[in-house]
Amino acid sequence: MAVLFQTGLGVSIETEFLSVVYLKASFRKVKLEAQAVYQLPAEKTLEERMTVARNMIRTFLERNHILSTDIYLSIPRNLAVLRYVELPLAVKENLRESLGYEMEKYTPFSADDVHFDCQIISEDRKAGTMKLFLVAAERDAVGPYTGLCEGLETRISGMEISSTALASYFSHSGTFAPGASSVVLYMAGGRMEVDLFRDNLLWYSHQVEVAQDGSDLSAVMQCELELLAKKLDEGKDKLPVVFFGPRFDDSLFTCPGGEDMFEIRRPDLSDGRIPSHELMPAYGCALKAIQKIPMDINLLPVGLRKKPGKTGYYTMLLLGGLLVLSLLSWGGGMIVREQLDLKRLNAQIEQLRVKVADVEKMRMRCGKLEKQIDSLNNLGGSSVPVLNVLRDLSNIIPQSTWVNRFSISGSDVNIEGYAQSASKLITPLEESPIFGDVAFLSAIMKTRDGKERFRIGLKIKR
């Protein structure tokens, strides 16, 4: 869903051209306010092309009277390394840190030499694994792009590769059937990328160089589709393949040897969303400023990003507040307040009723446990009464901690349970004159409700 009145500027930079798209969210849809495609001098250095691109963006902003907006940038696919990685679900909480430690395992770079981002695209709860989409770009290679807006009195909000920007465009355009797999061949200058989209996510991406005049395009397309076919298991249905490029002829829409796997289609831009395929990545980038998108990749470090604009949010809050005030005035403020108070009191009563029932159950359980402990103490004649140990633990452990398992053997005590912060239990136990040799017996596990499961061992000081 688009954020009302929010705007976004998408910029896509290729070696030969620069495309810019300016979008605005209205009540009913996302509207294309302005667009442009500029030629870049391919023979010049990257730094020189960035200077030219910066001036073109400045001209675009001035010509369209754009004073403030969020800018998202798309860079060529060949500047990044893409990997699909399978990891245990256990590392989900510290995913970026785990990838940083093993970056050299998945890419030819160390974590200090790259800008990277990742996204979970599937999870297997039974197997305890997840499939991860990893994008990494060398810092030196993308450094000139991160400084694109220097001198424009603004910062870039995000940076991604053209493949993920295309995923955003197609998820918004409705080009492909929901839930189905589709292949896009996107040609820009002397490169062509082959992208497989499924459920609006990028499941495969490969880039290949092609001749500038397109003389080898048919052969390259056939080779790439054959390579993709070996990796797929899509059943009997043919996969739709759409080619977006500057050159079209009938030879491009045949697939020798792959007729049973692919259905080559001509591109269709008749919906009027954009006038040319060069604007697709820029359009996908601009969408990130307006609505939530399936492929949320941002290679720009947090410290270099522009803080998100809040104009649209504040406008919606203001309109919502005015609407609420109007409703309260129309319906009678006093009646509404009384109904709200009554609902709040009823909710509190229900909460207290549940808590009272829990306390009663806990009290009965404690009574049974005390009787069992007394029986054990009487039978064993233990030099260390179990009830005393429990009472000492109850005085030390915070009330927010839940102990669901307790065992004692001689002077050895084991406790298991749940706490807001298990690591904070060690210090008070160690400082106690009663216990010593306090240590975790297993790793701390995070539960779904945010608590930490612990298992601690300690000894009773005689």
PDB file of N, CA and C in Angstrom, residues 182-264:
ATOM      1  N   SER A 182       8.518 -16.617 -13.813  1.00  0.00           N
ATOM      2  CA  SER A 182       8.657 -15.906 -15.083  1.00  0.00           C
ATOM      3  C   SER A 182      10.109 -15.508 -15.262  1.00  0.00           C
ATOM      4  N   VAL A 183      10.525 -15.443 -16.515  1.00  0.00           N
ATOM      5  CA  VAL A 183      11.906 -15.093 -16.850  1.00  0.00           C
ATOM      6  C   VAL A 183      11.916 -13.772 -17.603  1.00  0.00           C
ATOM      7  N   VAL A 184      12.852 -12.906 -17.231  1.00  0.00           N
ATOM      8  CA  VAL A 184      13.022 -11.621 -17.900  1.00  0.00           C
ATOM      9  C   VAL A 184      14.440 -11.549 -18.452  1.00  0.00           C
ATOM     10  N   LEU A 185      14.541 -11.240 -19.729  1.00  0.00           N
ATOM     11  CA  LEU A 185      15.825 -10.943 -20.357  1.00  0.00           C
ATOM     12  C   LEU A 185      15.876  -9.435 -20.545  1.00  0.00           C
ATOM     13  N   TYR A 186      16.760  -8.787 -19.807  1.00  0.00           N
ATOM     14  CA  TYR A 186      16.823  -7.322 -19.833  1.00  0.00           C
ATOM     15  C   TYR A 186      18.175  -6.908 -20.403  1.00  0.00           C
ATOM     16  N   MET A 187      18.137  -6.165 -21.511  1.00  0.00           N
ATOM     17  CA  MET A 187      19.359  -5.737 -22.181  1.00  0.00           C
ATOM     18  C   MET A 187      19.560  -4.247 -21.985  1.00  0.00           C
ATOM     19  N   ALA A 188      20.770  -3.889 -21.557  1.00  0.00           N
ATOM     20  CA  ALA A 188      21.130  -2.483 -21.374  1.00  0.00           C
ATOM     21  C   ALA A 188      22.544  -2.292 -21.900  1.00  0.00           C
ATOM     22  N   GLY A 189      22.665  -1.594 -23.025  1.00  0.00           N
ATOM     23  CA  GLY A 189      23.983  -1.385 -23.604  1.00  0.00           C
ATOM     24  C   GLY A 189      24.586  -2.695 -24.055  1.00  0.00           C
ATOM     25  N   GLY A 190      25.793  -2.977 -23.605  1.00  0.00           N
ATOM     26  CA  GLY A 190      26.491  -4.190 -24.003  1.00  0.00           C
ATOM     27  C   GLY A 190      26.338  -5.335 -23.028  1.00  0.00           C
ATOM     28  N   ARG A 191      25.319  -5.309 -22.198  1.00  0.00           N
ATOM     29  CA  ARG A 191      25.112  -6.409 -21.257  1.00  0.00           C
ATOM     30  C   ARG A 191      23.650  -6.849 -21.272  1.00  0.00           C
ATOM     31  N   MET A 192      23.445  -8.124 -20.937  1.00  0.00           N
ATOM     32  CA  MET A 192      22.088  -8.645 -20.796  1.00  0.00           C
ATOM     33  C   MET A 192      22.039  -9.491 -19.535  1.00  0.00           C
ATOM     34  N   GLU A 193      21.014  -9.275 -18.732  1.00  0.00           N
ATOM     35  CA  GLU A 193      20.851 -10.092 -17.536  1.00  0.00           C
ATOM     36  C   GLU A 193      19.630 -10.986 -17.684  1.00  0.00           C
ATOM     37  N   VAL A 194      19.751 -12.187 -17.137  1.00  0.00           N
ATOM     38  CA  VAL A 194      18.683 -13.178 -17.152  1.00  0.00           C
ATOM     39  C   VAL A 194      18.193 -13.331 -15.717  1.00  0.00           C
ATOM     40  N   ASP A 195      16.954 -12.959 -15.464  1.00  0.00           N
ATOM     41  CA  ASP A 195      16.397 -12.975 -14.112  1.00  0.00           C
ATOM     42  C   ASP A 195      15.167 -13.874 -14.062  1.00  0.00           C
ATOM     43  N   LEU A 196      15.110 -14.714 -13.043  1.00  0.00           N
ATOM     44  CA  LEU A 196      13.943 -15.560 -12.799  1.00  0.00           C
ATOM     45  C   LEU A 196      13.205 -15.028 -11.573  1.00  0.00           C
ATOM     46  N   PHE A 197      11.936 -14.673 -11.764  1.00  0.00           N
ATOM     47  CA  PHE A 197      11.115 -14.149 -10.673  1.00  0.00           C
ATOM     48  C   PHE A 197      10.044 -15.173 -10.301  1.00  0.00           C
ATOM     49  N   ARG A 198       9.874 -15.356  -8.990  1.00  0.00           N
ATOM     50  CA  ARG A 198       8.834 -16.245  -8.476  1.00  0.00           C
ATOM     51  C   ARG A 198       8.261 -15.621  -7.208  1.00  0.00           C
ATOM     52  N   ASP A 199       6.946 -15.451  -7.167  1.00  0.00           N
ATOM     53  CA  ASP A 199       6.291 -14.797  -6.022  1.00  0.00           C
ATOM     54  C   ASP A 199       6.896 -13.420  -5.757  1.00  0.00           C
ATOM     55  N   ASN A 200       7.214 -12.703  -6.841  1.00  0.00           N
ATOM     56  CA  ASN A 200       7.762 -11.347  -6.772  1.00  0.00           C
ATOM     57  C   ASN A 200       9.154 -11.291  -6.158  1.00  0.00           C
ATOM     58  N   LEU A 201       9.827 -12.427  -6.039  1.00  0.00           N
ATOM     59  CA  LEU A 201      11.187 -12.478  -5.514  1.00  0.00           C
ATOM     60  C   LEU A 201      12.144 -12.928  -6.611  1.00  0.00           C
ATOM     61  N   LEU A 202      13.396 -12.513  -6.490  1.00  0.00           N
ATOM     62  CA  LEU A 202      14.425 -12.869  -7.466  1.00  0.00           C
ATOM     63  C   LEU A 202      15.059 -14.195  -7.052  1.00  0.00           C
ATOM     64  N   TRP A 203      14.789 -15.252  -7.828  1.00  0.00           N
ATOM     65  CA  TRP A 203      15.280 -16.585  -7.483  1.00  0.00           C
ATOM     66  C   TRP A 203      16.490 -17.006  -8.320  1.00  0.00           C
ATOM     67  N   TYR A 204      16.795 -16.248  -9.345  1.00  0.00           N
ATOM     68  CA  TYR A 204      17.957 -16.570 -10.182  1.00  0.00           C
ATOM     69  C   TYR A 204      18.333 -15.314 -10.939  1.00  0.00           C
ATOM     70  N   SER A 205      19.638 -15.079 -11.075  1.00  0.00           N
ATOM     71  CA  SER A 205      20.094 -13.917 -11.836  1.00  0.00           C
ATOM     72  C   SER A 205      21.481 -14.202 -12.399  1.00  0.00           C
ATOM     73  N   HIS A 206      21.629 -13.917 -13.676  1.00  0.00           N
ATOM     74  CA  HIS A 206      22.924 -14.108 -14.329  1.00  0.00           C
ATOM     75  C   HIS A 206      23.091 -13.040 -15.394  1.00  0.00           C
ATOM     76  N   GLN A 207      24.301 -12.519 -15.501  1.00  0.00           N
ATOM     77  CA  GLN A 207      24.579 -11.483 -16.501  1.00  0.00           C
ATOM     78  C   GLN A 207      25.598 -11.989 -17.504  1.00  0.00           C
ATOM     79  N   VAL A 208      25.441 -11.557 -18.758  1.00  0.00           N
ATOM     80  CA  VAL A 208      26.350 -11.953 -19.819  1.00  0.00           C
ATOM     81  C   VAL A 208      26.581 -10.748 -20.721  1.00  0.00           C
ATOM     82  N   GLU A 209      27.773 -10.658 -21.269  1.00  0.00           N
ATOM     83  CA  GLU A 209      28.097  -9.586 -22.200  1.00  0.00           C
ATOM     84  C   GLU A 209      27.588  -9.942 -23.598  1.00  0.00           C
ATOM     85  N   VAL A 210      27.100  -8.943 -24.324  1.00  0.00           N
ATOM     86  CA  VAL A 210      26.643  -9.132 -25.702  1.00  0.00           C
ATOM     87  C   VAL A 210      27.272  -8.051 -26.573  1.00  0.00           C
ATOM     88  N   ALA A 211      27.295  -8.310 -27.869  1.00  0.00           N
ATOM     89  CA  ALA A 211      27.849  -7.330 -28.800  1.00  0.00           C
ATOM     90  C   ALA A 211      26.977  -6.081 -28.828  1.00  0.00           C
ATOM     91  N   GLN A 212      27.618  -4.928 -28.970  1.00  0.00           N
ATOM     92  CA  GLN A 212      26.880  -3.666 -28.977  1.00  0.00           C
ATOM     93  C   GLN A 212      25.851  -3.614 -30.100  1.00  0.00           C
ATOM     94  N   ASP A 213      26.181  -4.227 -31.245  1.00  0.00           N
ATOM     95  CA  ASP A 213      25.244  -4.190 -32.372  1.00  0.00           C
ATOM     96  C   ASP A 213      24.193  -5.298 -32.295  1.00  0.00           C
ATOM     97  N   GLY A 214      24.279  -6.149 -31.271  1.00  0.00           N
ATOM     98  CA  GLY A 214      23.282  -7.200 -31.099  1.00  0.00           C
ATOM     99  C   GLY A 214      23.427  -8.355 -32.061  1.00  0.00           C
ATOM    100  N   SER A 215      24.569  -8.474 -32.729  1.00  0.00           N
ATOM    101  CA  SER A 215      24.731  -9.514 -33.740  1.00  0.00           C
ATOM    102  C   SER A 215      24.724 -10.915 -33.139  1.00  0.00           C
ATOM    103  N   ASP A 216      25.148 -11.061 -31.894  1.00  0.00           N
ATOM    104  CA  ASP A 216      25.189 -12.381 -31.264  1.00  0.00           C
ATOM    105  C   ASP A 216      24.049 -12.583 -30.271  1.00  0.00           C
ATOM    106  N   LEU A 217      23.037 -11.732 -30.315  1.00  0.00           N
ATOM    107  CA  LEU A 217      21.998 -11.737 -29.289  1.00  0.00           C
ATOM    108  C   LEU A 217      21.201 -13.037 -29.282  1.00  0.00           C
ATOM    109  N   SER A 218      20.796 -13.509 -30.451  1.00  0.00           N
ATOM    110  CA  SER A 218      19.994 -14.737 -30.515  1.00  0.00           C
ATOM    111  C   SER A 218      20.753 -15.921 -29.938  1.00  0.00           C
ATOM    112  N   ALA A 219      22.027 -16.050 -30.298  1.00  0.00           N
ATOM    113  CA  ALA A 219      22.834 -17.163 -29.797  1.00  0.00           C
ATOM    114  C   ALA A 219      23.027 -17.070 -28.290  1.00  0.00           C
ATOM    115  N   VAL A 220      23.260 -15.861 -27.792  1.00  0.00           N
ATOM    116  CA  VAL A 220      23.452 -15.680 -26.349  1.00  0.00           C
ATOM    117  C   VAL A 220      22.171 -16.013 -25.594  1.00  0.00           C
ATOM    118  N   MET A 221      21.027 -15.569 -26.124  1.00  0.00           N
ATOM    119  CA  MET A 221      19.746 -15.866 -25.476  1.00  0.00           C
ATOM    120  C   MET A 221      19.513 -17.368 -25.399  1.00  0.00           C
ATOM    121  N   GLN A 222      19.764 -18.071 -26.489  1.00  0.00           N
ATOM    122  CA  GLN A 222      19.559 -19.516 -26.502  1.00  0.00           C
ATOM    123  C   GLN A 222      20.460 -20.200 -25.485  1.00  0.00           C
ATOM    124  N   CYS A 223      21.727 -19.783 -25.430  1.00  0.00           N
ATOM    125  CA  CYS A 223      22.684 -20.378 -24.493  1.00  0.00           C
ATOM    126  C   CYS A 223      22.260 -20.143 -23.043  1.00  0.00           C
ATOM    127  N   GLU A 224      21.827 -18.923 -22.739  1.00  0.00           N
ATOM    128  CA  GLU A 224      21.434 -18.596 -21.369  1.00  0.00           C
ATOM    129  C   GLU A 224      20.163 -19.328 -20.952  1.00  0.00           C
ATOM    130  N   LEU A 225      19.213 -19.467 -21.872  1.00  0.00           N
ATOM    131  CA  LEU A 225      17.982 -20.184 -21.541  1.00  0.00           C
ATOM    132  C   LEU A 225      18.240 -21.674 -21.359  1.00  0.00           C
ATOM    133  N   GLU A 226      19.160 -22.233 -22.130  1.00  0.00           N
ATOM    134  CA  GLU A 226      19.531 -23.632 -21.935  1.00  0.00           C
ATOM    135  C   GLU A 226      20.184 -23.823 -20.572  1.00  0.00           C
ATOM    136  N   LEU A 227      21.036 -22.873 -20.178  1.00  0.00           N
ATOM    137  CA  LEU A 227      21.673 -22.935 -18.860  1.00  0.00           C
ATOM    138  C   LEU A 227      20.632 -22.849 -17.748  1.00  0.00           C
ATOM    139  N   LEU A 228      19.661 -21.972 -17.920  1.00  0.00           N
ATOM    140  CA  LEU A 228      18.609 -21.830 -16.913  1.00  0.00           C
ATOM    141  C   LEU A 228      17.738 -23.074 -16.842  1.00  0.00           C
ATOM    142  N   ALA A 229      17.449 -23.680 -17.999  1.00  0.00           N
ATOM    143  CA  ALA A 229      16.591 -24.866 -18.032  1.00  0.00           C
ATOM    144  C   ALA A 229      17.188 -26.012 -17.225  1.00  0.00           C
ATOM    145  N   LYS A 230      18.512 -26.122 -17.208  1.00  0.00           N
ATOM    146  CA  LYS A 230      19.169 -27.188 -16.453  1.00  0.00           C
ATOM    147  C   LYS A 230      18.997 -27.015 -14.945  1.00  0.00           C
ATOM    148  N   LYS A 231      18.742 -25.784 -14.516  1.00  0.00           N
ATOM    149  CA  LYS A 231      18.615 -25.503 -13.087  1.00  0.00           C
ATOM    150  C   LYS A 231      17.169 -25.560 -12.602  1.00  0.00           C
ATOM    151  N   LEU A 232      16.224 -25.661 -13.545  1.00  0.00           N
ATOM    152  CA  LEU A 232      14.812 -25.544 -13.178  1.00  0.00           C
ATOM    153  C   LEU A 232      14.126 -26.897 -13.143  1.00  0.00           C
ATOM    154  N   ASP A 233      13.082 -26.942 -12.320  1.00  0.00           N
ATOM    155  CA  ASP A 233      12.180 -28.090 -12.291  1.00  0.00           C
ATOM    156  C   ASP A 233      10.780 -27.542 -12.106  1.00  0.00           C
ATOM    157  N   GLU A 234      10.200 -27.031 -13.187  1.00  0.00           N
ATOM    158  CA  GLU A 234       8.941 -26.293 -13.107  1.00  0.00           C
ATOM    159  C   GLU A 234       7.733 -27.102 -13.590  1.00  0.00           C
ATOM    160  N   GLY A 235       7.919 -28.407 -13.784  1.00  0.00           N
ATOM    161  CA  GLY A 235       6.772 -29.208 -14.209  1.00  0.00           C
ATOM    162  C   GLY A 235       6.511 -29.068 -15.698  1.00  0.00           C
ATOM    163  N   LYS A 236       5.249 -29.250 -16.081  1.00  0.00           N
ATOM    164  CA  LYS A 236       4.889 -29.283 -17.498  1.00  0.00           C
ATOM    165  C   LYS A 236       4.607 -27.907 -18.080  1.00  0.00           C
ATOM    166  N   ASP A 237       4.273 -26.943 -17.247  1.00  0.00           N
ATOM    167  CA  ASP A 237       3.916 -25.628 -17.772  1.00  0.00           C
ATOM    168  C   ASP A 237       5.141 -24.912 -18.323  1.00  0.00           C
ATOM    169  N   LYS A 238       4.925 -24.236 -19.454  1.00  0.00           N
ATOM    170  CA  LYS A 238       6.003 -23.454 -20.042  1.00  0.00           C
ATOM    171  C   LYS A 238       6.212 -22.164 -19.255  1.00  0.00           C
ATOM    172  N   LEU A 239       7.475 -21.802 -19.093  1.00  0.00           N
ATOM    173  CA  LEU A 239       7.782 -20.550 -18.410  1.00  0.00           C
ATOM    174  C   LEU A 239       7.698 -19.392 -19.398  1.00  0.00           C
ATOM    175  N   PRO A 240       6.968 -18.326 -19.068  1.00  0.00           N
ATOM    176  CA  PRO A 240       6.968 -17.151 -19.942  1.00  0.00           C
ATOM    177  C   PRO A 240       8.309 -16.427 -19.867  1.00  0.00           C
ATOM    178  N   VAL A 241       8.852 -16.089 -21.020  1.00  0.00           N
ATOM    179  CA  VAL A 241      10.114 -15.355 -21.113  1.00  0.00           C
ATOM    180  C   VAL A 241       9.846 -14.070 -21.885  1.00  0.00           C
ATOM    181  N   VAL A 242      10.179 -12.935 -21.265  1.00  0.00           N
ATOM    182  CA  VAL A 242       9.960 -11.639 -21.911  1.00  0.00           C
ATOM    183  C   VAL A 242      11.308 -10.957 -22.086  1.00  0.00           C
ATOM    184  N   PHE A 243      11.567 -10.504 -23.310  1.00  0.00           N
ATOM    185  CA  PHE A 243      12.820  -9.811 -23.619  1.00  0.00           C
ATOM    186  C   PHE A 243      12.569  -8.310 -23.718  1.00  0.00           C
ATOM    187  N   PHE A 244      13.366  -7.550 -22.965  1.00  0.00           N
ATOM    188  CA  PHE A 244      13.295  -6.095 -23.018  1.00  0.00           C
ATOM    189  C   PHE A 244      14.642  -5.578 -23.518  1.00  0.00           C
ATOM    190  N   GLY A 245      14.636  -4.992 -24.694  1.00  0.00           N
ATOM    191  CA  GLY A 245      15.863  -4.472 -25.261  1.00  0.00           C
ATOM    192  C   GLY A 245      15.570  -3.534 -26.409  1.00  0.00           C
ATOM    193  N   PRO A 246      16.606  -2.909 -26.928  1.00  0.00           N
ATOM    194  CA  PRO A 246      16.398  -1.929 -27.998  1.00  0.00           C
ATOM    195  C   PRO A 246      16.180  -2.550 -29.370  1.00  0.00           C
ATOM    196  N   ARG A 247      16.377  -3.865 -29.505  1.00  0.00           N
ATOM    197  CA  ARG A 247      16.314  -4.493 -30.824  1.00  0.00           C
ATOM    198  C   ARG A 247      15.301  -5.632 -30.797  1.00  0.00           C
ATOM    199  N   PHE A 248      14.362  -5.632 -31.726  1.00  0.00           N
ATOM    200  CA  PHE A 248      13.342  -6.671 -31.799  1.00  0.00           C
ATOM    201  C   PHE A 248      13.266  -7.203 -33.231  1.00  0.00           C
ATOM    202  N   ASP A 249      13.298  -8.499 -33.385  1.00  0.00           N
ATOM    203  CA  ASP A 249      12.952  -9.128 -34.658  1.00  0.00           C
ATOM    204  C   ASP A 249      12.473 -10.546 -34.354  1.00  0.00           C
ATOM    205  N   ASP A 250      11.898 -11.189 -35.342  1.00  0.00           N
ATOM    206  CA  ASP A 250      11.261 -12.486 -35.116  1.00  0.00           C
ATOM    207  C   ASP A 250      12.238 -13.549 -34.641  1.00  0.00           C
ATOM    208  N   SER A 251      13.514 -13.423 -35.002  1.00  0.00           N
ATOM    209  CA  SER A 251      14.475 -14.447 -34.602  1.00  0.00           C
ATOM    210  C   SER A 251      14.681 -14.486 -33.095  1.00  0.00           C
ATOM    211  N   LEU A 252      14.372 -13.389 -32.418  1.00  0.00           N
ATOM    212  CA  LEU A 252      14.546 -13.349 -30.968  1.00  0.00           C
ATOM    213  C   LEU A 252      13.435 -14.094 -30.245  1.00  0.00           C
ATOM    214  N   PHE A 253      12.337 -14.356 -30.912  1.00  0.00           N
ATOM    215  CA  PHE A 253      11.182 -14.940 -30.243  1.00  0.00           C
ATOM    216  C   PHE A 253      10.999 -16.413 -30.589  1.00  0.00           C
ATOM    217  N   THR A 254      12.121 -17.060 -30.882  1.00  0.00           N
ATOM    218  CA  THR A 254      12.143 -18.509 -31.038  1.00  0.00           C
ATOM    219  C   THR A 254      13.157 -19.060 -30.059  1.00  0.00           C
ATOM    220  N   CYS A 255      12.971 -20.295 -29.663  1.00  0.00           N
ATOM    221  CA  CYS A 255      13.884 -20.897 -28.693  1.00  0.00           C
ATOM    222  C   CYS A 255      14.210 -22.317 -29.137  1.00  0.00           C
ATOM    223  N   PRO A 256      15.116 -22.473 -30.108  1.00  0.00           N
ATOM    224  CA  PRO A 256      15.444 -23.811 -30.607  1.00  0.00           C
ATOM    225  C   PRO A 256      15.907 -24.722 -29.475  1.00  0.00           C
ATOM    226  N   GLY A 257      15.271 -25.872 -29.360  1.00  0.00           N
ATOM    227  CA  GLY A 257      15.633 -26.828 -28.320  1.00  0.00           C
ATOM    228  C   GLY A 257      14.959 -26.575 -26.992  1.00  0.00           C
ATOM    229  N   GLY A 258      14.311 -25.435 -26.827  1.00  0.00           N
ATOM    230  CA  GLY A 258      13.685 -25.127 -25.543  1.00  0.00           C
ATOM    231  C   GLY A 258      12.213 -24.843 -25.654  1.00  0.00           C
ATOM    232  N   GLU A 259      11.585 -25.312 -26.764  1.00  0.00           N
ATOM    233  CA  GLU A 259      10.167 -25.018 -26.973  1.00  0.00           C
ATOM    234  C   GLU A 259       9.282 -25.595 -25.879  1.00  0.00           C
ATOM    235  N   ASP A 260       9.693 -26.733 -25.299  1.00  0.00           N
ATOM    236  CA  ASP A 260       8.875 -27.374 -24.266  1.00  0.00           C
ATOM    237  C   ASP A 260       9.064 -26.728 -22.898  1.00  0.00           C
ATOM    238  N   MET A 261      10.082 -25.917 -22.741  1.00  0.00           N
ATOM    239  CA  MET A 261      10.378 -25.320 -21.440  1.00  0.00           C
ATOM    240  C   MET A 261       9.962 -23.855 -21.364  1.00  0.00           C
ATOM    241  N   PHE A 262      10.147 -23.112 -22.469  1.00  0.00           N
ATOM    242  CA  PHE A 262       9.938 -21.670 -22.426  1.00  0.00           C
ATOM    243  C   PHE A 262       8.947 -21.221 -23.501  1.00  0.00           C
ATOM    244  N   GLU A 263       8.286 -20.118 -23.203  1.00  0.00           N
ATOM    245  CA  GLU A 263       7.401 -19.458 -24.163  1.00  0.00           C
ATOM    246  C   GLU A 263       7.867 -18.010 -24.306  1.00  0.00           C
ATOM    247  N   ILE A 264       8.564 -17.732 -25.408  1.00  0.00           N
ATOM    248  CA  ILE A 264       9.112 -16.401 -25.625  1.00  0.00           C
ATOM    249  C   ILE A 264       7.987 -15.438 -25.987  1.00  0.00           C
TER     250      ILE A 264
END
